[in-house]
Amino acid sequence: MADAAPLPGAGTPRGSLIDGFGRRITYLRISVTDRCDLRCRYCMAEEMRFLPPKALMTIDEIAEIADAFIARGVNRIRLTGGEPLVRRGAVDLARTIGRNLGHGLDELTLTTNGTRLADQAHALVDAGVRRVNVSLDSRDPERFRHITRTGDLARVLDGIAAGRDAGLRIKINMVALKGLNEDDIEPMLRWCAAEGHGLTLIETMPLGDTGEDRTDRYLPLDAVRQQLERRYTLVPIPERTGGPARYTHVAELDAKLGFITPLTNNFCAGCNRVRLTAEGHLYLCLGHEDRIDLRGALREGGRAALDDALDRAMLAKPEAHAFRIEADRPAVARHMSVTGG
Ligand code: SAM
Ligand code: SF4
């Protein structure tokens, strides 16, 4: 962790966040809690230990840190977790951050498992959220329960429908899992096309011990893509949403299909993002342990110290992740739910 010595120039207005490799940081993901009401096999262990509530930043602290990022040129923020909507105050946080929309912030989004979306969709729209990613790895109730270990598919589908009715644009995130949901991919694509949702497929990443062997579950997306291309015409589209996904237009279905391929296709050169945990640690890369304690800086020295910490963070951001699925241990001991997927 970086030390807290002030940098030269502390107290003067700060510029954009540019890391040591010349990449401009414009995207912040905030894990508002590490807790979740599901236990997806690729994400968490069945008996997960979560942080005690008092270890979390307060909602006001998260908002203050978000403000500091926006003042330094971050124009997109995504709330995630864990499951963001299980934290009391998550919608208040969205509302507070949403006040910056049109004043430096271009977009506020959310990644959710959808279990609580039915209750909160309208409030999220009122807060300024227009797009949400909902994770859905199968539309078969049994399989969905198996993958999430506890989930009720009907509840998630209700959440998705309520979100859409409230005016949210929905993108479905699906982790491709060998032997678990391979044959759900094409039906999911057709369903998403019919419902007007985008679909993004994700390769499973070696983060945190889940109590299961990931090597068996790793499904390279180039193989999935080749399979789909036997039936569909996938036309690459240049659209970027501030994330690592590469998009295609599926001509026969008039649908958008994205691929996130950290393992088969390293996307680090264009990285524009950093991740804030619920405890206030800023991780500079999903695949490294380097982190900066922003909450500590804020509590000790207020906004000036926070800005100093952001400057130090830029110097600490690594060039690339080093994920390898074959390794016998997770590449990073932290779970995705801690760093914010
Ligand atoms: N609970 C919310 C959800 O599931 O959408 C937000 C947090 S979850 C950690 C964010 C995304 O990370 C989800 O789309 C999930 O499928 C994905 N994810 C979790 N663990 C992963 C892993 N080991 N490899 C790849 N994606 C993962
Ligand atoms: Fe929870 Fe999301 Fe992880 Fe599934 S992927 S266990 S829903 S945090």
Coordinates of C-alpha atoms and ligand atoms in Angstrom, one line a residue:
M1 CA 0.0 0.0 0.0
A2 CA 1.3 3.5 -0.8
D3 CA 2.4 5.8 2.1
A4 CA 0.5 8.9 2.9
A5 CA 3.2 11.6 2.4
P6 CA 1.8 14.6 0.6
L7 CA 2.9 15.1 -3.0
P8 CA 4.4 18.3 -4.3
G9 CA 1.6 20.6 -5.4
A10 CA -0.9 19.3 -2.8
G11 CA -3.8 21.7 -2.4
T12 CA -3.7 23.1 -6.0
P13 CA -6.5 22.1 -8.5
R14 CA -5.7 18.7 -9.9
G15 CA -6.0 17.6 -13.5
S16 CA -7.1 14.4 -15.2
L17 CA -6.1 11.0 -13.9
I18 CA -3.4 9.7 -16.3
D19 CA -1.5 6.6 -15.3
G20 CA 2.2 5.8 -15.8
F21 CA 1.4 4.3 -19.2
G22 CA -0.4 7.3 -20.6
R23 CA -3.9 5.8 -20.1
R24 CA -6.6 8.3 -19.0
I25 CA -8.8 6.9 -16.3
T26 CA -12.4 7.9 -16.9
Y27 CA -14.3 5.0 -15.5
L28 CA -14.8 4.0 -11.9
R29 CA -16.6 0.9 -10.6
I30 CA -17.7 1.0 -7.0
S31 CA -18.4 -2.2 -5.0
V32 CA -21.0 -0.9 -2.6
T33 CA -21.0 -4.1 -0.6
D34 CA -19.2 -7.4 -0.8
R35 CA -22.4 -9.2 0.3
C36 CA -24.7 -11.1 -2.0
D37 CA -27.9 -13.0 -1.8
L38 CA -26.7 -15.6 -4.4
R39 CA -23.6 -17.8 -4.4
C40 CA -22.7 -18.2 -8.1
R41 CA -20.2 -21.1 -8.4
Y42 CA -17.6 -19.2 -10.4
C43 CA -17.7 -16.1 -8.2
M44 CA -18.0 -17.2 -4.5
A45 CA -17.5 -20.1 -2.2
E46 CA -20.7 -21.7 -0.8
E47 CA -19.7 -20.6 2.8
M48 CA -18.6 -17.1 2.0
R49 CA -17.4 -14.9 4.9
F50 CA -18.4 -11.2 4.4
L51 CA -17.1 -8.0 5.9
P52 CA -18.8 -6.9 9.1
P53 CA -21.0 -3.9 8.3
K54 CA -18.8 -1.5 10.3
A55 CA -15.9 -2.3 8.0
L56 CA -17.8 -0.7 5.1
M57 CA -17.5 2.9 4.0
T58 CA -20.5 4.9 4.8
I59 CA -22.7 6.0 1.9
D60 CA -21.6 9.6 2.4
E61 CA -17.9 8.5 2.2
I62 CA -18.5 6.6 -1.1
A63 CA -20.3 9.7 -2.5
E64 CA -17.5 12.0 -1.5
I65 CA -14.9 9.7 -3.2
A66 CA -17.1 9.5 -6.3
D67 CA -17.2 13.3 -6.3
A68 CA -13.4 13.5 -6.2
F69 CA -13.1 11.1 -9.1
I70 CA -15.6 13.1 -11.2
A71 CA -13.7 16.3 -10.4
R72 CA -10.6 14.6 -11.9
G73 CA -12.3 13.6 -15.1
V74 CA -14.1 10.3 -14.4
N75 CA -17.2 10.5 -16.5
R76 CA -18.7 7.0 -16.0
I77 CA -19.5 5.3 -12.8
R78 CA -20.9 1.8 -12.3
L79 CA -22.3 0.6 -9.0
T80 CA -21.7 -3.1 -8.4
G81 CA -20.7 -5.5 -5.7
G82 CA -21.4 -8.2 -4.3
E83 CA -25.0 -7.4 -5.0
P84 CA -25.3 -3.6 -4.8
L85 CA -29.1 -3.7 -4.2
V86 CA -28.7 -5.7 -1.0
R87 CA -27.0 -2.8 0.7
R88 CA -29.4 -0.4 2.4
G89 CA -28.8 3.1 1.0
A90 CA -27.6 1.9 -2.4
V91 CA -30.4 3.8 -4.1
D92 CA -29.6 6.9 -2.0
L93 CA -26.0 6.6 -3.1
A94 CA -27.2 6.4 -6.8
R95 CA -29.3 9.5 -6.2
T96 CA -26.4 11.4 -4.7
I97 CA -23.9 10.4 -7.4
G98 CA -26.6 11.0 -10.0
R99 CA -26.7 14.7 -9.1
N100 CA -23.4 15.0 -11.1
L101 CA -25.0 13.8 -14.3
G102 CA -24.6 16.5 -16.9
H103 CA -22.0 18.1 -14.6
G104 CA -18.9 16.0 -15.4
L105 CA -20.6 12.7 -15.1
D106 CA -22.0 11.3 -18.4
E107 CA -23.4 8.0 -17.1
L108 CA -24.3 6.2 -13.9
T109 CA -24.9 2.5 -14.3
L110 CA -25.4 -0.6 -12.2
T111 CA -24.6 -4.3 -12.4
T112 CA -27.0 -6.5 -10.5
N113 CA -28.2 -10.1 -10.2
G114 CA -31.7 -8.8 -10.6
T115 CA -33.2 -10.4 -7.5
R116 CA -34.2 -7.0 -6.1
L117 CA -34.7 -5.0 -9.2
A118 CA -38.5 -5.3 -9.3
D119 CA -38.7 -3.2 -6.1
Q120 CA -36.0 -0.7 -6.9
A121 CA -36.2 -0.1 -10.7
H122 CA -38.3 3.1 -10.5
A123 CA -36.1 4.6 -7.8
L124 CA -33.0 3.9 -9.9
V125 CA -34.5 5.6 -12.9
D126 CA -35.4 8.6 -10.7
A127 CA -31.8 8.6 -9.6
G128 CA -30.6 9.0 -13.2
V129 CA -29.7 5.4 -14.0
R130 CA -30.6 4.5 -17.6
R131 CA -28.8 1.3 -18.2
V132 CA -28.3 -1.8 -16.1
N133 CA -26.4 -5.0 -16.6
V134 CA -28.2 -8.0 -15.2
S135 CA -26.3 -11.3 -14.7
L136 CA -28.2 -14.3 -16.0
D137 CA -26.3 -17.5 -16.8
S138 CA -29.2 -19.7 -17.7
R139 CA -33.0 -19.4 -18.3
D140 CA -33.6 -22.9 -17.1
P141 CA -34.8 -22.7 -13.5
E142 CA -32.9 -25.8 -12.3
R143 CA -29.7 -24.9 -14.0
F144 CA -30.0 -21.3 -12.7
R145 CA -30.4 -22.6 -9.2
H146 CA -27.5 -25.0 -9.7
I147 CA -25.1 -22.2 -11.0
T148 CA -26.2 -19.7 -8.4
R149 CA -26.5 -22.4 -5.7
T150 CA -29.6 -20.6 -4.2
G151 CA -31.3 -18.5 -6.9
D152 CA -34.9 -18.3 -7.9
L153 CA -35.0 -17.6 -11.7
A154 CA -38.6 -16.3 -11.7
R155 CA -37.6 -13.5 -9.3
V156 CA -34.8 -12.4 -11.6
L157 CA -37.0 -12.5 -14.7
D158 CA -39.6 -10.4 -12.8
G159 CA -36.8 -8.0 -12.0
I160 CA -35.7 -7.8 -15.6
A161 CA -39.2 -7.2 -16.8
A162 CA -39.8 -4.5 -14.1
G163 CA -36.6 -2.8 -15.0
R164 CA -37.5 -2.6 -18.6
D165 CA -41.0 -1.4 -17.8
A166 CA -39.5 1.3 -15.6
G167 CA -37.5 2.5 -18.6
L168 CA -34.1 0.9 -18.0
R169 CA -32.1 -0.5 -20.9
I170 CA -31.0 -4.0 -19.9
K171 CA -27.9 -5.9 -20.9
I172 CA -27.6 -9.5 -19.9
N173 CA -24.2 -10.7 -18.7
M174 CA -23.7 -14.4 -19.0
V175 CA -20.5 -16.2 -17.9
A176 CA -19.8 -19.0 -20.3
L177 CA -19.2 -22.2 -18.3
K178 CA -18.1 -25.4 -19.9
G179 CA -20.4 -28.2 -19.1
L180 CA -22.8 -26.0 -17.2
N181 CA -24.4 -23.5 -19.6
E182 CA -22.8 -24.0 -23.0
D183 CA -26.1 -25.0 -24.6
D184 CA -27.9 -22.1 -23.0
I185 CA -25.9 -19.6 -25.0
E186 CA -27.8 -19.7 -28.2
P187 CA -31.3 -19.8 -26.6
M188 CA -30.2 -16.9 -24.4
L189 CA -29.1 -14.9 -27.5
R190 CA -32.5 -15.6 -29.2
W191 CA -34.4 -14.6 -26.0
C192 CA -32.4 -11.4 -25.6
A193 CA -33.0 -10.6 -29.3
A194 CA -36.7 -11.1 -28.8
E195 CA -36.8 -9.0 -25.6
G196 CA -34.6 -6.2 -27.0
H197 CA -31.8 -6.8 -24.5
G198 CA -28.2 -6.9 -25.4
L199 CA -26.2 -9.9 -24.4
T200 CA -22.5 -10.0 -23.3
L201 CA -20.7 -13.3 -22.8
I202 CA -17.9 -13.4 -20.3
E203 CA -15.0 -15.8 -19.8
T204 CA -14.6 -17.0 -16.3
M205 CA -11.7 -15.4 -14.5
P206 CA -9.5 -16.9 -11.8
L207 CA -10.4 -14.7 -8.9
G208 CA -10.8 -15.9 -5.4
D209 CA -11.3 -19.4 -4.1
T210 CA -14.7 -20.7 -4.9
G211 CA -14.2 -24.2 -3.6
E212 CA -14.4 -25.5 -7.2
D213 CA -11.9 -26.1 -10.0
R214 CA -12.2 -23.4 -12.6
T215 CA -10.0 -25.1 -15.2
D216 CA -12.9 -27.5 -15.9
R217 CA -15.3 -24.7 -16.4
Y218 CA -13.3 -22.4 -18.6
L219 CA -14.9 -22.0 -22.0
P220 CA -12.8 -19.9 -24.4
L221 CA -15.1 -17.5 -26.2
D222 CA -13.3 -17.7 -29.5
A223 CA -14.7 -21.3 -29.7
V224 CA -18.2 -20.1 -28.7
R225 CA -18.0 -17.4 -31.4
Q226 CA -16.9 -19.8 -34.1
Q227 CA -19.8 -22.1 -33.1
L228 CA -22.3 -19.2 -33.4
E229 CA -20.8 -18.1 -36.7
R230 CA -21.9 -21.4 -38.2
R231 CA -25.5 -20.2 -37.9
Y232 CA -25.3 -16.4 -37.6
T233 CA -23.5 -13.5 -39.2
L234 CA -21.6 -11.6 -36.5
V235 CA -20.6 -8.2 -37.8
P236 CA -18.1 -6.4 -35.6
I237 CA -19.4 -3.0 -34.4
P238 CA -17.0 -0.3 -33.2
E239 CA -19.3 0.7 -30.2
R240 CA -17.5 0.9 -26.9
T241 CA -19.3 1.5 -23.6
G242 CA -16.2 2.3 -21.5
G243 CA -15.7 -1.4 -20.8
P244 CA -13.5 -4.2 -22.3
A245 CA -16.4 -5.8 -24.2
R246 CA -16.1 -6.1 -28.0
Y247 CA -19.5 -6.0 -29.7
T248 CA -21.0 -7.6 -32.8
H249 CA -24.3 -7.2 -34.5
V250 CA -26.1 -10.5 -35.1
A251 CA -27.6 -9.9 -38.5
E252 CA -30.2 -12.6 -38.6
L253 CA -31.6 -11.6 -35.1
D254 CA -30.9 -7.9 -35.3
A255 CA -29.3 -8.3 -31.9
K256 CA -26.2 -7.0 -30.1
L257 CA -23.8 -9.5 -28.8
G258 CA -20.7 -8.6 -26.8
F259 CA -17.6 -10.7 -25.8
I260 CA -15.4 -10.1 -22.7
T261 CA -12.3 -12.2 -23.2
P262 CA -9.7 -11.5 -20.6
L263 CA -8.0 -14.8 -21.1
T264 CA -8.0 -15.3 -24.9
N265 CA -7.6 -11.7 -25.7
N266 CA -5.9 -9.4 -23.3
F267 CA -7.6 -6.0 -23.3
C268 CA -5.3 -4.1 -20.9
A269 CA -3.7 -1.6 -23.4
G270 CA -6.9 0.4 -23.6
C271 CA -7.8 0.1 -19.8
N272 CA -9.5 3.2 -18.6
R273 CA -10.8 2.0 -15.2
V274 CA -10.2 1.5 -11.6
R275 CA -12.2 -0.2 -8.9
L276 CA -13.2 1.0 -5.4
T277 CA -14.1 -1.7 -2.8
A278 CA -16.7 -1.2 -0.1
E279 CA -13.9 -0.8 2.4
G280 CA -12.4 2.1 0.4
H281 CA -9.5 0.3 -1.2
L282 CA -8.8 1.4 -4.7
Y283 CA -7.7 -1.5 -6.9
L284 CA -5.8 -0.4 -10.0
C285 CA -6.3 -3.7 -11.8
L286 CA -8.6 -6.7 -11.4
G287 CA -5.6 -9.0 -11.8
H288 CA -3.2 -7.4 -9.3
E289 CA -3.1 -6.8 -5.5
D290 CA -1.8 -3.2 -5.8
R291 CA -4.2 -1.0 -3.9
I292 CA -4.5 2.4 -2.3
D293 CA -6.5 3.2 0.8
L294 CA -8.8 6.0 -0.2
R295 CA -11.0 5.9 2.8
G296 CA -7.9 6.2 5.1
A297 CA -6.8 9.2 3.1
L298 CA -10.2 10.8 3.3
R299 CA -10.6 10.2 7.0
E300 CA -7.1 11.5 7.8
G301 CA -6.7 14.4 5.5
G302 CA -10.0 15.2 3.7
R303 CA -10.2 16.0 0.0
A304 CA -6.6 17.2 -0.4
A305 CA -5.3 13.9 1.0
L306 CA -7.8 12.0 -1.2
D307 CA -6.4 13.9 -4.3
D308 CA -2.9 13.0 -3.3
A309 CA -3.9 9.4 -3.0
L310 CA -5.4 9.5 -6.5
D311 CA -2.1 10.9 -7.8
R312 CA -0.2 8.1 -6.2
A313 CA -2.7 5.6 -7.5
M314 CA -2.0 6.7 -11.1
L315 CA 1.7 5.9 -10.6
A316 CA 0.9 2.5 -9.1
K317 CA -1.5 1.2 -11.9
P318 CA 0.1 -1.9 -13.5
E319 CA 0.4 -2.2 -17.2
A320 CA -1.5 -5.5 -17.6
H321 CA -3.1 -8.3 -15.7
A322 CA -1.5 -11.8 -15.7
F323 CA -4.4 -14.2 -15.6
R324 CA -3.8 -17.8 -16.5
I325 CA -6.6 -20.2 -16.1
E326 CA -4.3 -23.3 -15.9
A327 CA -2.6 -22.1 -12.7
D328 CA -3.3 -24.3 -9.7
R329 CA -4.3 -21.4 -7.6
P330 CA -6.6 -18.4 -8.3
A331 CA -4.5 -15.6 -10.0
V332 CA -5.8 -13.3 -7.3
A333 CA -7.0 -14.3 -3.9
R334 CA -9.7 -11.6 -3.8
H335 CA -13.1 -12.6 -5.1
M336 CA -14.8 -10.6 -7.9
S337 CA -17.5 -9.6 -5.5
V338 CA -14.9 -7.8 -3.4
T339 CA -13.3 -5.8 -6.1
G340 CA -16.6 -5.2 -8.0
G341 CA -17.1 -7.1 -11.2
Ligands
SAM1 N1 -24.0 -9.3 -8.1 C1 -24.0 -8.5 -9.4 C2 -24.1 -9.4 -10.6 O1 -24.0 -10.6 -10.4 O2 -24.3 -8.9 -11.6 C3 -22.8 -7.6 -9.5 C4 -21.5 -8.2 -9.1 S1 -20.8 -9.5 -10.0 C5 -19.3 -9.8 -9.2 C6 -20.5 -8.7 -11.5 C7 -20.2 -9.6 -12.7 O3 -19.1 -10.4 -12.5 C8 -21.3 -10.6 -13.0 O4 -21.7 -10.4 -14.3 C9 -20.7 -11.9 -12.8 O5 -21.2 -12.9 -13.6 C10 -19.2 -11.6 -13.0 N2 -18.3 -12.5 -12.4 C11 -18.2 -12.9 -11.1 N3 -17.2 -13.7 -10.9 C12 -16.6 -13.9 -12.0 C13 -15.4 -14.6 -12.5 N4 -14.7 -15.3 -11.6 N5 -15.1 -14.6 -13.8 C14 -15.8 -13.9 -14.7 N6 -16.9 -13.1 -14.3 C15 -17.3 -13.1 -13.0
SF4_2 FE1 -23.5 -12.6 -6.3 FE2 -23.0 -11.4 -8.6 FE3 -21.1 -13.0 -7.5 FE4 -23.3 -14.1 -8.4 S1 -21.8 -13.0 -9.6 S2 -22.4 -14.5 -6.4 S3 -24.8 -12.5 -8.0 S4 -21.8 -11.1 -6.7

